[in-house]
Amino acid sequence: MWMHSWLSSSSPSPPQLDIKVAQTHLRRLLEPLVAVDGPAALTVGDDALVGTSVDDPMVTAVEAPLHQSLCQQYEAAPGSIEIDPVALVDILAAERDDGELAQLSYVPEESTLRLALPSFVHTQPVDIDETVERPDVDGSPDSVTTYHARDDLAHVLEYFSDHSSVVACGYDKTEDECYVEGVPMGKTVPEATTRYRCPHEQVANSSTPESVRSAFSTAKLGAIVDAVPSETVVRVDYAEAFPIRLAWDLTGGRGIEDGTLTGVTALLAPYEVPDSTAAE
């Protein structure tokens, strides 16, 4: 088993959290958790707030860090807080003046999480000491790494969402190119297929000895990509029968290429395509 379920752990004292941060950064922390749509928690650290969500130990998971360097105020003591990210994202979306700061704080006396915006104040009851851990996945020696413009990748997946519930991501050794293509489902004789060929410069390493190809839910992969900020470079690692790994900088841009303190990482397990519908 290469993925682990989320685990509970206890902290010696209640967490403390009182931060002021740009609404954009807070929204970019929470939106990937909503995309995964599983149990979600904030892990409070001395220098970062880490959001994690795991839908199913064999399906999707994401981990997103908000480093204290992005916050105008960061007062915290270690611990974990189970949250409802959907409600928090909804309030951020309703706020018209998103240029102002958001204040996110935990009130121990009431066991509530409080989000204060210029026009809205939201509180939600929360449990503490519940840690949602992103599964550990060993890398494959035959993995391929590619870099994509988020907007291009989102456009490709939007197209395929209207044509196929499953897409395959792969590397074709013969053509020396990576691709995304629809996977015909429920047909003993394959239908016509469409392949999107990634620009050649997006292949970071093509030294894998063999071609690789894995299938994924179009909707789940699309939801993760939609949570990436626009005009952001996404690093994608994939291999035969392994989860696809997507990583990007929470602050946007090309930061994931050079290393960043705010790297968001999402995992999506392969979709098991019946042999009768698998591509030849």
mmCIF file of C-alpha atoms in Angstrom:
data_model
loop_
_atom_site.group_PDB
_atom_site.id
_atom_site.type_symbol
_atom_site.label_atom_id
_atom_site.label_comp_id
_atom_site.label_asym_id
_atom_site.label_seq_id
_atom_site.Cartn_x
_atom_site.Cartn_y
_atom_site.Cartn_z
ATOM 1 C CA MET A 1 0.000 0.000 0.000
ATOM 2 C CA TRP A 2 1.602 3.250 -1.089
ATOM 3 C CA MET A 3 -0.812 5.678 0.537
ATOM 4 C CA HIS A 4 -1.723 6.023 4.200
ATOM 5 C CA SER A 5 -4.975 7.177 5.748
ATOM 6 C CA TRP A 6 -5.172 10.353 7.814
ATOM 7 C CA LEU A 7 -4.195 9.867 11.419
ATOM 8 C CA SER A 8 -5.063 11.514 14.729
ATOM 9 C CA SER A 9 -2.425 12.813 17.098
ATOM 10 C CA SER A 10 -2.544 14.768 20.344
ATOM 11 C CA SER A 11 -0.798 18.030 21.215
ATOM 12 C CA PRO A 12 0.091 18.883 24.817
ATOM 13 C CA SER A 13 -1.753 22.219 24.756
ATOM 14 C CA PRO A 14 -4.381 23.924 22.569
ATOM 15 C CA PRO A 15 -3.049 25.575 19.428
ATOM 16 C CA GLN A 16 -2.817 29.336 19.204
ATOM 17 C CA LEU A 17 -3.467 31.186 15.983
ATOM 18 C CA ASP A 18 -3.876 34.862 15.187
ATOM 19 C CA ILE A 19 -2.698 35.966 11.754
ATOM 20 C CA LYS A 20 -3.303 38.862 9.408
ATOM 21 C CA VAL A 21 -2.676 38.090 5.776
ATOM 22 C CA ALA A 22 -3.715 39.234 2.324
ATOM 23 C CA GLN A 23 -7.032 37.686 1.352
ATOM 24 C CA THR A 24 -5.472 36.440 -1.889
ATOM 25 C CA HIS A 25 -2.905 34.342 -0.022
ATOM 26 C CA LEU A 26 -5.503 32.925 2.358
ATOM 27 C CA ARG A 27 -7.803 32.022 -0.518
ATOM 28 C CA ARG A 28 -4.954 30.282 -2.329
ATOM 29 C CA LEU A 29 -4.248 28.274 0.823
ATOM 30 C CA LEU A 30 -7.857 27.117 1.150
ATOM 31 C CA GLU A 31 -8.994 26.565 -2.458
ATOM 32 C CA PRO A 32 -6.869 23.421 -2.997
ATOM 33 C CA LEU A 33 -8.426 21.931 0.153
ATOM 34 C CA VAL A 34 -11.872 22.565 -1.293
ATOM 35 C CA ALA A 35 -10.822 20.956 -4.591
ATOM 36 C CA VAL A 36 -9.886 17.732 -2.810
ATOM 37 C CA ASP A 37 -13.161 17.787 -0.851
ATOM 38 C CA GLY A 38 -12.107 15.600 2.065
ATOM 39 C CA PRO A 39 -11.473 16.047 5.794
ATOM 40 C CA ALA A 40 -9.351 19.180 6.130
ATOM 41 C CA ALA A 41 -7.132 20.568 8.860
ATOM 42 C CA LEU A 42 -4.771 23.449 9.518
ATOM 43 C CA THR A 43 -1.522 22.507 11.197
ATOM 44 C CA VAL A 44 -0.157 25.487 13.091
ATOM 45 C CA GLY A 45 3.631 25.704 13.166
ATOM 46 C CA ASP A 46 6.121 28.211 14.485
ATOM 47 C CA ASP A 47 6.757 29.662 11.044
ATOM 48 C CA ALA A 48 3.958 28.364 8.798
ATOM 49 C CA LEU A 49 0.312 27.407 8.643
ATOM 50 C CA VAL A 50 -0.153 24.208 6.622
ATOM 51 C CA GLY A 51 -3.504 23.211 5.171
ATOM 52 C CA THR A 52 -4.064 19.533 4.347
ATOM 53 C CA SER A 53 -7.009 17.624 2.911
ATOM 54 C CA VAL A 54 -7.354 13.934 2.034
ATOM 55 C CA ASP A 55 -10.473 12.789 0.190
ATOM 56 C CA ASP A 56 -9.619 9.096 0.323
ATOM 57 C CA PRO A 57 -6.247 7.507 0.995
ATOM 58 C CA MET A 58 -6.359 6.015 -2.492
ATOM 59 C CA VAL A 59 -7.737 9.007 -4.415
ATOM 60 C CA THR A 60 -6.727 12.611 -3.750
ATOM 61 C CA ALA A 61 -4.678 14.592 -1.249
ATOM 62 C CA VAL A 62 -3.200 18.089 -1.011
ATOM 63 C CA GLU A 63 -0.859 19.997 1.285
ATOM 64 C CA ALA A 64 -0.548 23.792 1.110
ATOM 65 C CA PRO A 65 1.755 25.941 3.301
ATOM 66 C CA LEU A 66 1.233 29.605 4.182
ATOM 67 C CA HIS A 67 4.623 30.855 5.401
ATOM 68 C CA GLN A 68 4.801 33.570 8.044
ATOM 69 C CA SER A 69 6.795 35.739 5.624
ATOM 70 C CA LEU A 70 3.553 36.279 3.679
ATOM 71 C CA CYS A 71 1.692 37.498 6.790
ATOM 72 C CA GLN A 72 1.574 40.997 8.205
ATOM 73 C CA GLN A 73 1.023 39.405 11.628
ATOM 74 C CA TYR A 74 1.761 35.828 12.638
ATOM 75 C CA GLU A 75 1.188 34.746 16.229
ATOM 76 C CA ALA A 76 0.983 31.007 16.711
ATOM 77 C CA ALA A 77 1.640 28.048 18.962
ATOM 78 C CA PRO A 78 1.830 24.524 17.496
ATOM 79 C CA GLY A 79 -1.274 22.400 17.164
ATOM 80 C CA SER A 80 -3.890 21.359 14.641
ATOM 81 C CA ILE A 81 -7.415 22.524 13.873
ATOM 82 C CA GLU A 82 -9.997 20.631 11.826
ATOM 83 C CA ILE A 83 -11.822 23.108 9.577
ATOM 84 C CA ASP A 84 -14.563 23.545 7.007
ATOM 85 C CA PRO A 85 -12.637 25.170 4.118
ATOM 86 C CA VAL A 86 -15.726 25.514 1.917
ATOM 87 C CA ALA A 87 -17.367 27.999 4.294
ATOM 88 C CA LEU A 88 -14.147 30.015 4.575
ATOM 89 C CA VAL A 89 -13.689 30.195 0.797
ATOM 90 C CA ASP A 90 -17.343 31.223 0.349
ATOM 91 C CA ILE A 91 -16.885 34.160 2.737
ATOM 92 C CA LEU A 92 -13.688 35.244 0.996
ATOM 93 C CA ALA A 93 -15.495 35.109 -2.347
ATOM 94 C CA ALA A 94 -18.351 37.238 -0.959
ATOM 95 C CA GLU A 95 -16.007 39.971 0.269
ATOM 96 C CA ARG A 96 -15.947 42.783 -2.278
ATOM 97 C CA ASP A 97 -12.861 44.567 -0.974
ATOM 98 C CA ASP A 98 -10.331 41.762 -1.341
ATOM 99 C CA GLY A 99 -7.460 44.230 -1.259
ATOM 100 C CA GLU A 100 -7.771 44.413 2.534
ATOM 101 C CA LEU A 101 -6.259 41.986 5.011
ATOM 102 C CA ALA A 102 -8.017 38.970 6.455
ATOM 103 C CA GLN A 103 -7.629 38.055 10.121
ATOM 104 C CA LEU A 104 -7.808 34.365 10.940
ATOM 105 C CA SER A 105 -7.766 33.392 14.596
ATOM 106 C CA TYR A 106 -8.574 30.488 16.871
ATOM 107 C CA VAL A 107 -10.536 31.235 20.037
ATOM 108 C CA PRO A 108 -9.686 28.462 22.555
ATOM 109 C CA GLU A 109 -12.352 29.449 25.088
ATOM 110 C CA GLU A 110 -15.090 28.880 22.514
ATOM 111 C CA SER A 111 -13.344 26.244 20.367
ATOM 112 C CA THR A 112 -14.091 28.336 17.291
ATOM 113 C CA LEU A 113 -12.182 29.552 14.272
ATOM 114 C CA ARG A 114 -12.850 33.193 13.389
ATOM 115 C CA LEU A 115 -12.338 34.845 10.012
ATOM 116 C CA ALA A 116 -12.682 38.634 10.061
ATOM 117 C CA LEU A 117 -12.929 40.615 6.817
ATOM 118 C CA PRO A 118 -13.851 44.266 6.241
ATOM 119 C CA SER A 119 -17.496 43.365 5.513
ATOM 120 C CA PHE A 120 -17.931 39.878 6.976
ATOM 121 C CA VAL A 121 -17.096 38.032 10.158
ATOM 122 C CA HIS A 122 -17.406 34.242 10.096
ATOM 123 C CA THR A 123 -17.027 31.833 12.999
ATOM 124 C CA GLN A 124 -17.188 28.058 12.912
ATOM 125 C CA PRO A 125 -16.917 25.476 15.691
ATOM 126 C CA VAL A 126 -13.822 23.348 15.256
ATOM 127 C CA ASP A 127 -12.103 20.344 16.750
ATOM 128 C CA ILE A 128 -8.435 20.426 17.636
ATOM 129 C CA ASP A 129 -5.742 17.744 17.736
ATOM 130 C CA GLU A 130 -6.992 16.192 14.484
ATOM 131 C CA THR A 131 -4.154 15.965 11.976
ATOM 132 C CA VAL A 132 -4.883 15.208 8.338
ATOM 133 C CA GLU A 133 -1.656 13.872 6.870
ATOM 134 C CA ARG A 134 -0.835 13.911 3.188
ATOM 135 C CA PRO A 135 0.044 10.351 2.103
ATOM 136 C CA ASP A 136 3.689 9.552 1.439
ATOM 137 C CA VAL A 137 4.282 8.223 -2.056
ATOM 138 C CA ASP A 138 7.635 6.799 -3.081
ATOM 139 C CA GLY A 139 8.875 8.090 -6.399
ATOM 140 C CA SER A 140 9.229 5.862 -9.444
ATOM 141 C CA PRO A 141 12.584 5.560 -11.225
ATOM 142 C CA ASP A 142 10.689 5.818 -14.519
ATOM 143 C CA SER A 143 8.840 9.029 -13.683
ATOM 144 C CA VAL A 144 8.625 11.947 -16.087
ATOM 145 C CA THR A 145 8.606 15.578 -14.994
ATOM 146 C CA THR A 146 6.913 18.254 -17.065
ATOM 147 C CA TYR A 147 6.158 21.923 -16.509
ATOM 148 C CA HIS A 148 2.919 23.501 -17.695
ATOM 149 C CA ALA A 149 1.303 26.901 -17.768
ATOM 150 C CA ARG A 150 -1.705 26.507 -15.494
ATOM 151 C CA ASP A 151 -4.042 28.282 -17.902
ATOM 152 C CA ASP A 152 -3.047 26.001 -20.799
ATOM 153 C CA LEU A 153 -3.510 22.874 -18.701
ATOM 154 C CA ALA A 154 -6.886 24.081 -17.410
ATOM 155 C CA HIS A 155 -8.031 24.765 -20.975
ATOM 156 C CA VAL A 156 -6.994 21.270 -22.106
ATOM 157 C CA LEU A 157 -8.817 19.574 -19.226
ATOM 158 C CA GLU A 158 -11.902 21.728 -19.817
ATOM 159 C CA TYR A 159 -11.998 20.442 -23.392
ATOM 160 C CA PHE A 160 -11.641 16.811 -22.337
ATOM 161 C CA SER A 161 -14.256 17.188 -19.588
ATOM 162 C CA ASP A 162 -16.875 17.509 -22.348
ATOM 163 C CA HIS A 163 -15.646 14.386 -24.139
ATOM 164 C CA SER A 164 -14.257 11.870 -21.667
ATOM 165 C CA SER A 165 -14.608 11.178 -17.952
ATOM 166 C CA VAL A 166 -11.066 9.794 -17.895
ATOM 167 C CA VAL A 167 -7.868 11.192 -19.386
ATOM 168 C CA ALA A 168 -4.446 9.651 -19.760
ATOM 169 C CA CYS A 169 -1.257 11.592 -19.077
ATOM 170 C CA GLY A 170 1.820 10.103 -20.645
ATOM 171 C CA TYR A 171 5.233 10.346 -22.222
ATOM 172 C CA ASP A 172 5.800 8.884 -25.683
ATOM 173 C CA LYS A 173 9.442 7.824 -25.992
ATOM 174 C CA THR A 174 9.226 7.391 -29.766
ATOM 175 C CA GLU A 175 7.959 10.918 -30.341
ATOM 176 C CA ASP A 176 9.824 12.325 -27.310
ATOM 177 C CA GLU A 177 6.744 14.204 -26.183
ATOM 178 C CA CYS A 178 4.332 14.307 -23.281
ATOM 179 C CA TYR A 179 0.593 14.304 -23.901
ATOM 180 C CA VAL A 180 -2.926 14.286 -22.501
ATOM 181 C CA GLU A 181 -5.584 12.250 -24.256
ATOM 182 C CA GLY A 182 -9.117 11.058 -23.700
ATOM 183 C CA VAL A 183 -9.704 7.448 -22.670
ATOM 184 C CA PRO A 184 -12.747 5.760 -24.268
ATOM 185 C CA MET A 185 -14.870 4.119 -21.582
ATOM 186 C CA GLY A 186 -17.474 1.363 -21.817
ATOM 187 C CA LYS A 187 -16.622 0.396 -25.389
ATOM 188 C CA THR A 188 -15.127 -2.918 -26.464
ATOM 189 C CA VAL A 189 -13.958 -1.269 -29.688
ATOM 190 C CA PRO A 190 -12.079 2.000 -28.995
ATOM 191 C CA GLU A 191 -13.697 5.136 -30.347
ATOM 192 C CA ALA A 192 -11.802 7.877 -32.133
ATOM 193 C CA THR A 193 -9.365 9.502 -29.712
ATOM 194 C CA THR A 194 -7.940 12.997 -29.376
ATOM 195 C CA ARG A 195 -4.461 13.750 -28.060
ATOM 196 C CA TYR A 196 -3.097 17.045 -26.790
ATOM 197 C CA ARG A 197 0.641 17.208 -27.404
ATOM 198 C CA CYS A 198 2.489 19.307 -24.848
ATOM 199 C CA PRO A 199 5.081 21.765 -26.166
ATOM 200 C CA HIS A 200 8.437 19.960 -26.264
ATOM 201 C CA GLU A 201 10.154 22.474 -23.990
ATOM 202 C CA GLN A 202 7.795 21.488 -21.165
ATOM 203 C CA VAL A 203 9.531 18.112 -20.755
ATOM 204 C CA ALA A 204 12.069 18.551 -17.948
ATOM 205 C CA ASN A 205 13.558 15.079 -18.163
ATOM 206 C CA SER A 206 12.918 12.583 -20.921
ATOM 207 C CA SER A 207 15.614 10.097 -19.921
ATOM 208 C CA THR A 208 13.080 7.531 -18.733
ATOM 209 C CA PRO A 209 13.930 4.186 -20.389
ATOM 210 C CA GLU A 210 10.359 3.491 -21.457
ATOM 211 C CA SER A 211 7.186 5.335 -22.358
ATOM 212 C CA VAL A 212 4.827 5.882 -19.410
ATOM 213 C CA ARG A 213 1.072 6.350 -19.313
ATOM 214 C CA SER A 214 -1.477 6.566 -16.495
ATOM 215 C CA ALA A 215 -5.175 7.412 -16.509
ATOM 216 C CA PHE A 216 -6.941 9.822 -14.159
ATOM 217 C CA SER A 217 -10.417 11.148 -13.487
ATOM 218 C CA THR A 218 -10.881 14.200 -15.694
ATOM 219 C CA ALA A 219 -13.080 15.916 -13.106
ATOM 220 C CA LYS A 220 -10.723 15.334 -10.176
ATOM 221 C CA LEU A 221 -7.635 16.376 -12.105
ATOM 222 C CA GLY A 222 -9.463 19.416 -13.459
ATOM 223 C CA ALA A 223 -10.593 20.464 -9.966
ATOM 224 C CA ILE A 224 -7.009 20.433 -8.711
ATOM 225 C CA VAL A 225 -5.733 22.461 -11.675
ATOM 226 C CA ASP A 226 -8.582 24.962 -11.274
ATOM 227 C CA ALA A 227 -7.318 25.629 -7.719
ATOM 228 C CA VAL A 228 -3.951 26.767 -9.070
ATOM 229 C CA PRO A 229 -3.601 30.555 -9.449
ATOM 230 C CA SER A 230 -3.811 31.865 -13.002
ATOM 231 C CA GLU A 231 -0.498 32.589 -14.756
ATOM 232 C CA THR A 232 1.314 30.003 -12.630
ATOM 233 C CA VAL A 233 3.718 27.266 -13.664
ATOM 234 C CA VAL A 234 2.696 23.774 -12.524
ATOM 235 C CA ARG A 235 5.231 20.991 -12.093
ATOM 236 C CA VAL A 236 3.764 17.564 -12.929
ATOM 237 C CA ASP A 237 5.423 14.230 -12.067
ATOM 238 C CA TYR A 238 3.851 11.006 -13.310
ATOM 239 C CA ALA A 239 4.750 7.390 -13.928
ATOM 240 C CA GLU A 240 3.121 4.117 -14.849
ATOM 241 C CA ALA A 241 0.572 3.049 -12.172
ATOM 242 C CA PHE A 242 1.690 5.798 -9.741
ATOM 243 C CA PRO A 243 -0.221 8.820 -8.428
ATOM 244 C CA ILE A 244 0.286 11.976 -10.423
ATOM 245 C CA ARG A 245 1.944 14.719 -8.394
ATOM 246 C CA LEU A 246 1.204 18.380 -9.123
ATOM 247 C CA ALA A 247 3.139 21.171 -7.435
ATOM 248 C CA TRP A 248 3.005 24.948 -7.679
ATOM 249 C CA ASP A 249 3.910 28.088 -5.741
ATOM 250 C CA LEU A 250 1.061 29.389 -3.587
ATOM 251 C CA THR A 251 2.073 32.936 -4.544
ATOM 252 C CA GLY A 252 1.840 32.117 -8.254
ATOM 253 C CA GLY A 253 4.381 32.692 -11.023
ATOM 254 C CA ARG A 254 7.345 30.432 -11.748
ATOM 255 C CA GLY A 255 8.494 29.902 -8.159
ATOM 256 C CA ILE A 256 8.061 26.129 -8.272
ATOM 257 C CA GLU A 257 10.888 25.885 -10.821
ATOM 258 C CA ASP A 258 13.517 27.310 -8.464
ATOM 259 C CA GLY A 259 12.366 26.143 -5.027
ATOM 260 C CA THR A 260 9.960 27.933 -2.722
ATOM 261 C CA LEU A 261 8.819 28.059 0.915
ATOM 262 C CA THR A 262 5.204 28.025 -0.252
ATOM 263 C CA GLY A 263 5.055 25.008 -2.547
ATOM 264 C CA VAL A 264 1.610 23.398 -2.758
ATOM 265 C CA THR A 265 1.604 19.659 -3.520
ATOM 266 C CA ALA A 266 -1.377 17.615 -4.694
ATOM 267 C CA LEU A 267 -1.604 13.882 -5.370
ATOM 268 C CA LEU A 268 -4.166 12.056 -7.481
ATOM 269 C CA ALA A 269 -4.223 8.251 -7.675
ATOM 270 C CA PRO A 270 -4.519 6.566 -11.096
ATOM 271 C CA TYR A 271 -7.898 5.557 -12.452
ATOM 272 C CA GLU A 272 -8.128 1.815 -13.028
ATOM 273 C CA VAL A 273 -9.227 1.482 -16.629
ATOM 274 C CA PRO A 274 -10.771 -1.922 -17.510
ATOM 275 C CA ASP A 275 -8.614 -3.938 -19.894
ATOM 276 C CA SER A 276 -11.313 -3.837 -22.576
ATOM 277 C CA THR A 277 -11.137 -0.024 -22.726
ATOM 278 C CA ALA A 278 -7.419 0.463 -22.264
ATOM 279 C CA ALA A 279 -5.553 1.901 -25.193
ATOM 280 C CA GLU A 280 -3.505 -0.489 -27.251
#
